[in-house]
XYZ file of C-alpha atoms in Angstrom:
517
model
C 110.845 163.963 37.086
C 110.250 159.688 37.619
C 113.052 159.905 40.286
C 110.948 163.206 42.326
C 107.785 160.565 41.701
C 109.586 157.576 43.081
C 111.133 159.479 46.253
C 106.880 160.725 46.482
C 106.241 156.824 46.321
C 108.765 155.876 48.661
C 108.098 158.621 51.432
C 103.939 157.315 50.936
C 104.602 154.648 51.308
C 107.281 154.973 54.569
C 104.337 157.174 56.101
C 101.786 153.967 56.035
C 104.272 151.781 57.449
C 104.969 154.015 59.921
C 101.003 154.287 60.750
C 100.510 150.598 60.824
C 103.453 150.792 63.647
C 101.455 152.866 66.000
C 99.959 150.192 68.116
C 103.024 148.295 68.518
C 105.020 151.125 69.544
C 102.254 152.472 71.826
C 102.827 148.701 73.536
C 105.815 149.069 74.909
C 104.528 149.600 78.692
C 103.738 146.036 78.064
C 105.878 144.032 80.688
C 109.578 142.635 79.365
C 108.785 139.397 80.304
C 105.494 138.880 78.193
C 106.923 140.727 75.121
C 110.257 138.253 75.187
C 108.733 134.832 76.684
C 109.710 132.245 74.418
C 108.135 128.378 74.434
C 109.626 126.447 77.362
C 113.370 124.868 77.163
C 114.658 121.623 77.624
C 116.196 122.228 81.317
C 114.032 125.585 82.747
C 111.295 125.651 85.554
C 107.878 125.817 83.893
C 105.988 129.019 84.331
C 102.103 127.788 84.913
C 99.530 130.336 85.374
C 96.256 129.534 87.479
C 93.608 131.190 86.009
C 89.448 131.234 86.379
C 86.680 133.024 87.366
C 85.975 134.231 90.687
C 85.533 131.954 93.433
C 86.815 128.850 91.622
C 89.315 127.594 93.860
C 91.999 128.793 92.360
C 93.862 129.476 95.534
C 92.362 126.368 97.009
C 94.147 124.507 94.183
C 97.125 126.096 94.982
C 97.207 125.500 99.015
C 96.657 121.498 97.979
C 99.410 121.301 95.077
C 101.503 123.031 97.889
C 100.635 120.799 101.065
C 100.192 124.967 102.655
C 97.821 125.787 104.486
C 98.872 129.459 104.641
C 99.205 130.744 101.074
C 97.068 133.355 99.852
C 93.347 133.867 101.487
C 90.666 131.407 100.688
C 87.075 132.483 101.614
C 83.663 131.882 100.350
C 82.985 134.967 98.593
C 84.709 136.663 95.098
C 87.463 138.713 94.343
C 89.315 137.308 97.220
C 92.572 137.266 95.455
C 93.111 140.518 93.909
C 96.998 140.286 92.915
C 99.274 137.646 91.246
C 101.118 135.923 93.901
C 104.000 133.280 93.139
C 104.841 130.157 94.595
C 107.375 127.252 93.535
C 107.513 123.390 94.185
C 111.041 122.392 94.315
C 112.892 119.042 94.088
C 113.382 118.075 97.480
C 116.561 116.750 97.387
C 118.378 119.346 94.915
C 116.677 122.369 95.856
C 116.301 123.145 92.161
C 113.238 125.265 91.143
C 110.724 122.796 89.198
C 107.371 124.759 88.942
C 106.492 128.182 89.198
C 103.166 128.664 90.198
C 101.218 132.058 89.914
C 98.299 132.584 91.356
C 95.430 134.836 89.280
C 92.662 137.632 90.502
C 89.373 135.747 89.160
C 88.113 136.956 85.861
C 85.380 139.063 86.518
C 83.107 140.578 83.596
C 85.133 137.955 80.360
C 81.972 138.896 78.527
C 82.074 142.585 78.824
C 86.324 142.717 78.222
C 85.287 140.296 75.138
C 82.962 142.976 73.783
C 85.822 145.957 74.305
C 88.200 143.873 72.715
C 85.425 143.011 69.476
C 84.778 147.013 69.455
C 88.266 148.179 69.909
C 90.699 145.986 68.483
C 90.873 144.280 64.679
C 89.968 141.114 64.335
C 92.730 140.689 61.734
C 95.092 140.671 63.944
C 96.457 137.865 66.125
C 95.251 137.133 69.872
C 97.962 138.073 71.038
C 98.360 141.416 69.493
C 94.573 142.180 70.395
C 95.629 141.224 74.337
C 98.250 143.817 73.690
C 96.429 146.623 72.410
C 93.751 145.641 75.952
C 96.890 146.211 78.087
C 97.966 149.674 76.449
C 94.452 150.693 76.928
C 93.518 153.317 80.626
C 90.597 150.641 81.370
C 93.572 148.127 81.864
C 95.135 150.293 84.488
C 91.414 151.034 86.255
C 91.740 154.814 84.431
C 89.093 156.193 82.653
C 89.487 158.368 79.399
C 89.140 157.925 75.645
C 89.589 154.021 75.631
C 87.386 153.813 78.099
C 83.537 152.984 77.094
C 82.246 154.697 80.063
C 83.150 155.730 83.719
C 82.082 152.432 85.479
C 84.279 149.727 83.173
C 87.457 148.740 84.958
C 89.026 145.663 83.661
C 92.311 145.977 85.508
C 91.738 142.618 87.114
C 91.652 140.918 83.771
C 94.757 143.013 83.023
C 96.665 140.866 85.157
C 95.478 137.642 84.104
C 95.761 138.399 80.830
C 99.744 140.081 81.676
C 100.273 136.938 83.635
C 99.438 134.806 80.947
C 101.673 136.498 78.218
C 104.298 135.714 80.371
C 103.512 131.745 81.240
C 104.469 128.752 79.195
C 101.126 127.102 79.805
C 97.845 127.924 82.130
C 95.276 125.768 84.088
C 91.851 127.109 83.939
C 89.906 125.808 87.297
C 86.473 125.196 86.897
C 83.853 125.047 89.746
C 82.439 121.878 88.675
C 79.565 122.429 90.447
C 78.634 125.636 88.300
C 76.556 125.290 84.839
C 78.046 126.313 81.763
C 77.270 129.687 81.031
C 78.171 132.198 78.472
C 80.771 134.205 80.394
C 82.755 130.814 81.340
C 82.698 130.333 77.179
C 83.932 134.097 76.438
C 86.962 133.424 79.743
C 87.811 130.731 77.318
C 87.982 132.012 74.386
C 90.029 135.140 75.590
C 92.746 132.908 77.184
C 93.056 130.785 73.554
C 94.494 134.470 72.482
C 97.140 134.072 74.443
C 98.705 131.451 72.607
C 99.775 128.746 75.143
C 98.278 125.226 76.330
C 95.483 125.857 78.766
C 94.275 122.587 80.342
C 90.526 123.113 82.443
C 90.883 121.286 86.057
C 88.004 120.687 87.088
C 87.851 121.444 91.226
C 84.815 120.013 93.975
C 84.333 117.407 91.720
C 83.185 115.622 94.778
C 80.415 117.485 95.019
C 76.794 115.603 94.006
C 76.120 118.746 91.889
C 78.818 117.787 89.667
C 78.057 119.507 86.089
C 81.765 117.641 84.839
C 80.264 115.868 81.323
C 78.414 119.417 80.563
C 81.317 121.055 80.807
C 83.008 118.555 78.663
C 81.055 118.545 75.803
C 81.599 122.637 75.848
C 85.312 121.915 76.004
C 85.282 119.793 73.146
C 83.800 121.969 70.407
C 86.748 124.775 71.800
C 89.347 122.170 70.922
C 90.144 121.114 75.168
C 89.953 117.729 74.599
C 92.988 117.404 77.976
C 91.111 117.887 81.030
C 92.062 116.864 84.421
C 89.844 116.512 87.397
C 91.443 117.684 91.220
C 89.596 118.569 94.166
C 91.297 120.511 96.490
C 89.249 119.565 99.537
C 88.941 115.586 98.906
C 92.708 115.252 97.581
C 93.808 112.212 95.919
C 97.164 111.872 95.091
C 96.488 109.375 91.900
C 94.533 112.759 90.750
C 97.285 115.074 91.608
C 99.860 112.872 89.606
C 97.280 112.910 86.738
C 96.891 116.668 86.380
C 100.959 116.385 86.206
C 100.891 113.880 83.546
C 98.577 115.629 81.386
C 100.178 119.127 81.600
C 103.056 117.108 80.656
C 101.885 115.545 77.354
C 101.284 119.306 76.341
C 104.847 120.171 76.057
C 107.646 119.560 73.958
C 110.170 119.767 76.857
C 108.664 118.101 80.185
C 111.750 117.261 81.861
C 111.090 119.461 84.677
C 107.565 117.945 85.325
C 109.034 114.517 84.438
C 111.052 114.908 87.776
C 108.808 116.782 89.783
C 106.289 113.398 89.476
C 109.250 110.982 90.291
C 110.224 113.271 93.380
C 106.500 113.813 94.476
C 106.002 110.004 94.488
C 108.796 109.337 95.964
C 108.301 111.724 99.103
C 104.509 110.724 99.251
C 105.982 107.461 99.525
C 108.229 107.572 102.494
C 106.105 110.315 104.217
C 103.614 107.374 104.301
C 106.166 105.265 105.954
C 107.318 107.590 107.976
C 103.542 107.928 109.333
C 103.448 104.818 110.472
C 106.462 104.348 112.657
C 105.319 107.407 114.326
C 102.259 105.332 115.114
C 104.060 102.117 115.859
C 106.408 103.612 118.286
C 103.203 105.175 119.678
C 101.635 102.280 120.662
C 105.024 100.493 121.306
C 104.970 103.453 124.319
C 101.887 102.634 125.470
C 101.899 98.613 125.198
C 104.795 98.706 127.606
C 103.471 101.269 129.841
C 103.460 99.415 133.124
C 102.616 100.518 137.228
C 103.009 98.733 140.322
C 100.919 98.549 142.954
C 100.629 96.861 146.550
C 98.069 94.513 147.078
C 96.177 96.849 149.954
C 96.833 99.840 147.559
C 93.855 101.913 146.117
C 94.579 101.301 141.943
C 92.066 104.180 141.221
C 94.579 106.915 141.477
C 97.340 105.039 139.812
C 94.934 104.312 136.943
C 93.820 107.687 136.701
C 97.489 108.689 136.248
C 97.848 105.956 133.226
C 94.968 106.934 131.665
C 96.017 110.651 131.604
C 99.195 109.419 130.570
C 97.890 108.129 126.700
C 95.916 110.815 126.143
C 98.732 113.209 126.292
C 100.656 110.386 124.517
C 97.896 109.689 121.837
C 97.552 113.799 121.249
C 100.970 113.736 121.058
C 101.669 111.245 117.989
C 98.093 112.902 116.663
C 100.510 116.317 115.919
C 103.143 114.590 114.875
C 100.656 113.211 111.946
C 99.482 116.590 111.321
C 102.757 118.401 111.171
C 104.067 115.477 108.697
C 101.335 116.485 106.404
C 101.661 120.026 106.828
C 98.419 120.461 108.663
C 98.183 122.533 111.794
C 96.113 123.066 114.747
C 95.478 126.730 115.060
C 93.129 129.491 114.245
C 94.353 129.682 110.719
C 93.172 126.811 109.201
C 90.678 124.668 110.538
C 92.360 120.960 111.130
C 91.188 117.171 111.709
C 92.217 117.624 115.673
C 88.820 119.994 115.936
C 86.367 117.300 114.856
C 85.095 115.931 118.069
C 85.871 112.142 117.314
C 89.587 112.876 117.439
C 89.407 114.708 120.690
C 87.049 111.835 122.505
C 88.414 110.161 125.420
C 89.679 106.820 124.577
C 89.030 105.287 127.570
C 84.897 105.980 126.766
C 83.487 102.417 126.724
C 81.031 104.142 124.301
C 83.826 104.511 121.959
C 84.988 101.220 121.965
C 81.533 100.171 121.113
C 80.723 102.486 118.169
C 84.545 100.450 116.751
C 82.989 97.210 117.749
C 85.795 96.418 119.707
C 85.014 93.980 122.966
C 87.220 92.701 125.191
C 88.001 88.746 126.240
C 85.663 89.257 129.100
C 82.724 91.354 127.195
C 83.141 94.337 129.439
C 84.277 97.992 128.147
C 87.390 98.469 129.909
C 90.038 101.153 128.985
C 92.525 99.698 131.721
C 93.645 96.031 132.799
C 94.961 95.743 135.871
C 97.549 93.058 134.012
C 97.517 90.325 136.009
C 96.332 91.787 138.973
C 92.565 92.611 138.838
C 89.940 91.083 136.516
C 88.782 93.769 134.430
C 84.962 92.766 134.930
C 85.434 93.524 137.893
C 86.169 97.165 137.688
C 84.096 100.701 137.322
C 82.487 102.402 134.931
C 83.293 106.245 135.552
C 86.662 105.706 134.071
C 85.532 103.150 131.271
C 86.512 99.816 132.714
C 83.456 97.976 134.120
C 80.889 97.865 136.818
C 81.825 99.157 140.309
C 85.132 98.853 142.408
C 83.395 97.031 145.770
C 83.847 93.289 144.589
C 87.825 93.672 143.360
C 89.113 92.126 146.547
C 87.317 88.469 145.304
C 89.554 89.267 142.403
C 93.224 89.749 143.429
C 94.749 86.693 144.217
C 93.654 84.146 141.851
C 94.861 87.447 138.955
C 98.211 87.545 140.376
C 100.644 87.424 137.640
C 103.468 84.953 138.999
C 104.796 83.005 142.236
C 107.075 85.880 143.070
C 103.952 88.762 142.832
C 101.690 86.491 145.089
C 104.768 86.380 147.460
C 105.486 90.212 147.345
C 102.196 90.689 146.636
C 103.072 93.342 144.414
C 100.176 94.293 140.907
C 101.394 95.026 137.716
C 99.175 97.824 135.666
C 99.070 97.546 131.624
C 97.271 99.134 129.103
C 94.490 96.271 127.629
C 94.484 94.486 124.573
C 90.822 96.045 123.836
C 92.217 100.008 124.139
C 95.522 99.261 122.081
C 93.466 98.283 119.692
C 91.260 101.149 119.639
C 94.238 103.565 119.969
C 95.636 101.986 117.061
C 92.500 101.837 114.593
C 92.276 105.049 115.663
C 95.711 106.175 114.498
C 94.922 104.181 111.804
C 92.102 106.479 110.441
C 93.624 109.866 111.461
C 96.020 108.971 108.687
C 93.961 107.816 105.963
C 92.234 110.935 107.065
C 95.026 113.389 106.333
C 96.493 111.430 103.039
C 92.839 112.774 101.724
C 92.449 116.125 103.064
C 93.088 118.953 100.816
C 94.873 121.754 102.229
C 92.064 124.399 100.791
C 89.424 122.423 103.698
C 88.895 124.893 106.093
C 85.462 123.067 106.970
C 86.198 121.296 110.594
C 83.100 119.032 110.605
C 84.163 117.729 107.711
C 84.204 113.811 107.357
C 87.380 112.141 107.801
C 86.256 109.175 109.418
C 84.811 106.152 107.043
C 81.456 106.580 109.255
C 78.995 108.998 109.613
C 79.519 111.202 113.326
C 76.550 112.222 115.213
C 77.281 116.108 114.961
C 76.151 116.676 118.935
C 77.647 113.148 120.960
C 81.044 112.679 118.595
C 79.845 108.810 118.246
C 79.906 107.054 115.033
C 76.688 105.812 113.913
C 75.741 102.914 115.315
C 76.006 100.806 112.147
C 78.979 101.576 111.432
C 81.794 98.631 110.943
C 85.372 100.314 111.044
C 87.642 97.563 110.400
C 90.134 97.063 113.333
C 94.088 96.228 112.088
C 93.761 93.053 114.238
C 91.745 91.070 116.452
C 91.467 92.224 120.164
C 92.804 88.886 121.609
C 95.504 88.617 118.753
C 97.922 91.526 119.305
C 101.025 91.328 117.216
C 103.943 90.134 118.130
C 105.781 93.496 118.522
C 103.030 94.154 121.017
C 103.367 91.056 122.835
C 106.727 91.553 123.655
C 106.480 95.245 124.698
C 104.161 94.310 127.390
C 107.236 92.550 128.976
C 109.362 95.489 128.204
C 108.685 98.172 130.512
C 111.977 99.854 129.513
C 110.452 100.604 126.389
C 107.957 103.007 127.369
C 108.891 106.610 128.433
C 105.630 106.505 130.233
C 106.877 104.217 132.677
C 110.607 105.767 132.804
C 110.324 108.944 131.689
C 113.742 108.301 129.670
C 112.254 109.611 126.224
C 114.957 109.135 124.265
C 116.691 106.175 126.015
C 113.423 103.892 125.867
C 112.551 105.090 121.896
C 116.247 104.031 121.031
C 115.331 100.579 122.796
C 111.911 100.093 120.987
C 113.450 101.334 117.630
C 113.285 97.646 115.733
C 110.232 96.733 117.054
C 109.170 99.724 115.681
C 110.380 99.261 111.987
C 108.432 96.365 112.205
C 105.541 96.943 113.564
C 105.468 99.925 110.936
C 105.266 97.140 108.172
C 103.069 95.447 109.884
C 100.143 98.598 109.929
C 100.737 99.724 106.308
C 99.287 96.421 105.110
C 96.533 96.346 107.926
């Protein structure tokens, strides 16, 4: 009789263990890989989610941490990403995976998912079992039925943050820093602590006057997110990018991977910087030794016209080589530096040399010399060098540029010292420019310049003082001796690769030379 009541006991009691199984068997549609992830190992890529609300920047973030202009769709409206979407940074000399990346729909309606999960799920159990029993539920998939509140809830956009996140060894949550701190940001937060991993906020636009950043802090704080990074993906810094890697890092137990991915990135920032600046040296190696002859009885107008021609398809030349270093583009796709109108102005527009406060030795805005042939105050204005062409003759002889041109009475044409220094402040700026453009700016009137540009005439403001890498009448050395070197330019030749080859050293050095201008 005791043994019949102890087998009663026994089969009770199997029968409530059995019913307190039900939700975790009814979880098994829940994906492999958030059911088995496991804190990160010494060795493995990190798994880091990007999560937020709509219209963040998440995908902004993502198109700056990736120098790609291309991934995902960024546009000024919500729900613009509406599917997880990978990406990896890899160590660019092994190849090895580092980072994986995934990219989050925007968390829509935290505070009405926070309310289903309050109603439907016990509060006894851990986050992430209440996450779990959200994901078995039909609102998770979009269906409707007895889970389902009403008709009109559909939380399958949170279903794949939230499956996303199960499956991640850590998250960033981006914040619009411009935005106030409202209740729905608090309940976005307080789901993703369910989930059981480091979440560090990143606070994006911070550039922005509207800036709500010590707000949001103070929220932070009292929800235990005292790590917070700040990294705009429009004004990019790369002291901020290396920050939000060093503080993911401190959050894990195992950081080798992020460990190397910071040595690598500095590393390549590093020599894509150098790199940068022997494309401009060699530019203006090119043009310093550009060089034309004339006869003394020859019209130089046409000859000039050629020259001038000549750099701009030179200068628009090294100008995409910048852009493709950096991984910017000039297409329809994403708007680029090239389609602000400063960048496309003529350098040989006197007006332009003015608004650099660049003159030349003789106080007139040329964008030619005629070397040692033709006094540049002397020339006209139509093509940016001077006054009008009917009192050069006066000029010839006494410009001549040796014994043996008077005698053959032959005119050498160079580039002046005035528009090889404009070319190169120029170059100068375009760089700075694109070592702090984010690769989410799809604004093309965007500043890049360190002046304000009339929107209508392309000029900088007239008070502006750009600082120019030398003085006009002390060109360096390198440049000095180019103008002697006509063998160096391919404009002269047209031997592209025989006269590069030839200006190679002067190159190198002139390259050190910029990057402490």
């Amino acid at each position: 009789m005791n043994h019949d009541n102890n087998k009663n006991m026994d089969t009770v009691a199997l029968n409530k263990e059995n019913s307190r199984a039900q939700i975790p068997i009814a979880l098994d549609i829940t994906p492999k890989s958030a059911r088995e992830k496991t804190t990160i190992g010494s060795g493995e890529p990190l798994k880091l989610a990007v999560v937020g609300h709509t219209n963040t920047g998440k995908t902004s973030i993502l198109r700056t941490l990736l120098r790609d202009v291309y991934f995902g769709e960024v546009k000024n409206e919500a729900a613009t990403t509406r599917h997880v979407e990978r990406a990896q940074l890899t160590d660019s000399l092994t190849g090895d995976v580092l980072v994986s990346l995934y990219d989050t729909p925007g968390l829509e309606d935290a505070s009405g998912l926070m309310d289903w999960l309050e109603d439907n799920t016990a509060s006894r159990r851990d986050g992430i079992e209440r996450l779990q029993q959200f994901l078995a539920a039909d609102i998770a998939s979009g269906a409707t039925g007895s889970d389902a509140v009403s008709g009109d809830e559909d939380y399958s956009q949170e279903a794949k943050v939230i499956r996303q996140l199960l499956a991640s060894d850590m998250a960033i949550y981006v914040i619009d820093a411009r935005e106030p701190v409202l209740g729905k940001y608090k309940d976005e937060l307080a789901i993703l602590s369910w989930a059981a991993i480091p979440v560090m906020p990143v606070f994006n636009f911070t550039d922005s006057q509207d800036a709500n950043i010590d707000a949001w802090q103070t929220m932070l704080a009292r929800r235990n997110l005292h790590i917070s990074t700040r990294f705009d993906s429009v004004a990019f810094e790369f002291t901020d990018e290396m920050r939000l890697w060093q503080n993911l890092a401190t959050m894990l137990t195992h950081a080798e991977m992020l460990e190397q991915l910071m040595q690598r990135r500095t590393e390549d920032w590093a020599q894509l910087y150098d790199e940068a600046n022997i494309i401009i040296a060699d530019f203006l190696l090119n043009v310093a030794a550009f060089v034309r002859e004339i006869n003394d009885d020859d019209d130089p107008m046409p000859i000039l016209q050629q020259m001038q021609e000549a750099v701009r398809q030179s200068e628009r030349a090294m100008q995409h080589k910048l852009l493709n270093s950096y991984k910017f583009y000039d297409n329809a796709v994403a708007a680029t530096p090239l389609e602000l109108q400063a960048y496309q102005q003529d350098p040989f527009d006197p007006e332009l040399l003015k608004s650099y406060g660049i003159r030349t030795t003789s106080g007139a805005a040329a964008g030619a010399l005629l070397g040692l042939g033709i006094d540049v105050a002397a020339l006209g204005t139509t093509l940016g060098l001077g006054a009008a062409l009917g009192g050069i003759a006066g000029g010839l002889l006494s410009n001549t540029g040796s014994i043996a041109d008077k005698l053959t009475g032959v005119k050498r044409l160079y580039i002046d010292p005035a528009t090889l220094t404009l070319l190169a402040t120029r170059a100068i700026d375009l760089l700075m420019a694109l070592r702090h453009r984010g690769h989410a700016a799809t604004d093309a009137t965007q500043m890049l310049y360190s002046g304000e540009i009339d929107e209508h005439s392309g000029h900088m403001d007239d008070d502006v003082n750009l600082v120019t890498p030398w003085l006009t009448h002390k060109l360096p050395s390198e440049l000095k001796k180019a103008r002697g070197k006509p063998q160096w330019s391919s404009l002269s030749s047209g031997k592209s690769e025989q006269a590069q080859s030839l200006r190679i050293d002067a190159a190198w050095s002139l390259s050190r030379r910029l990057e402490r201008a």
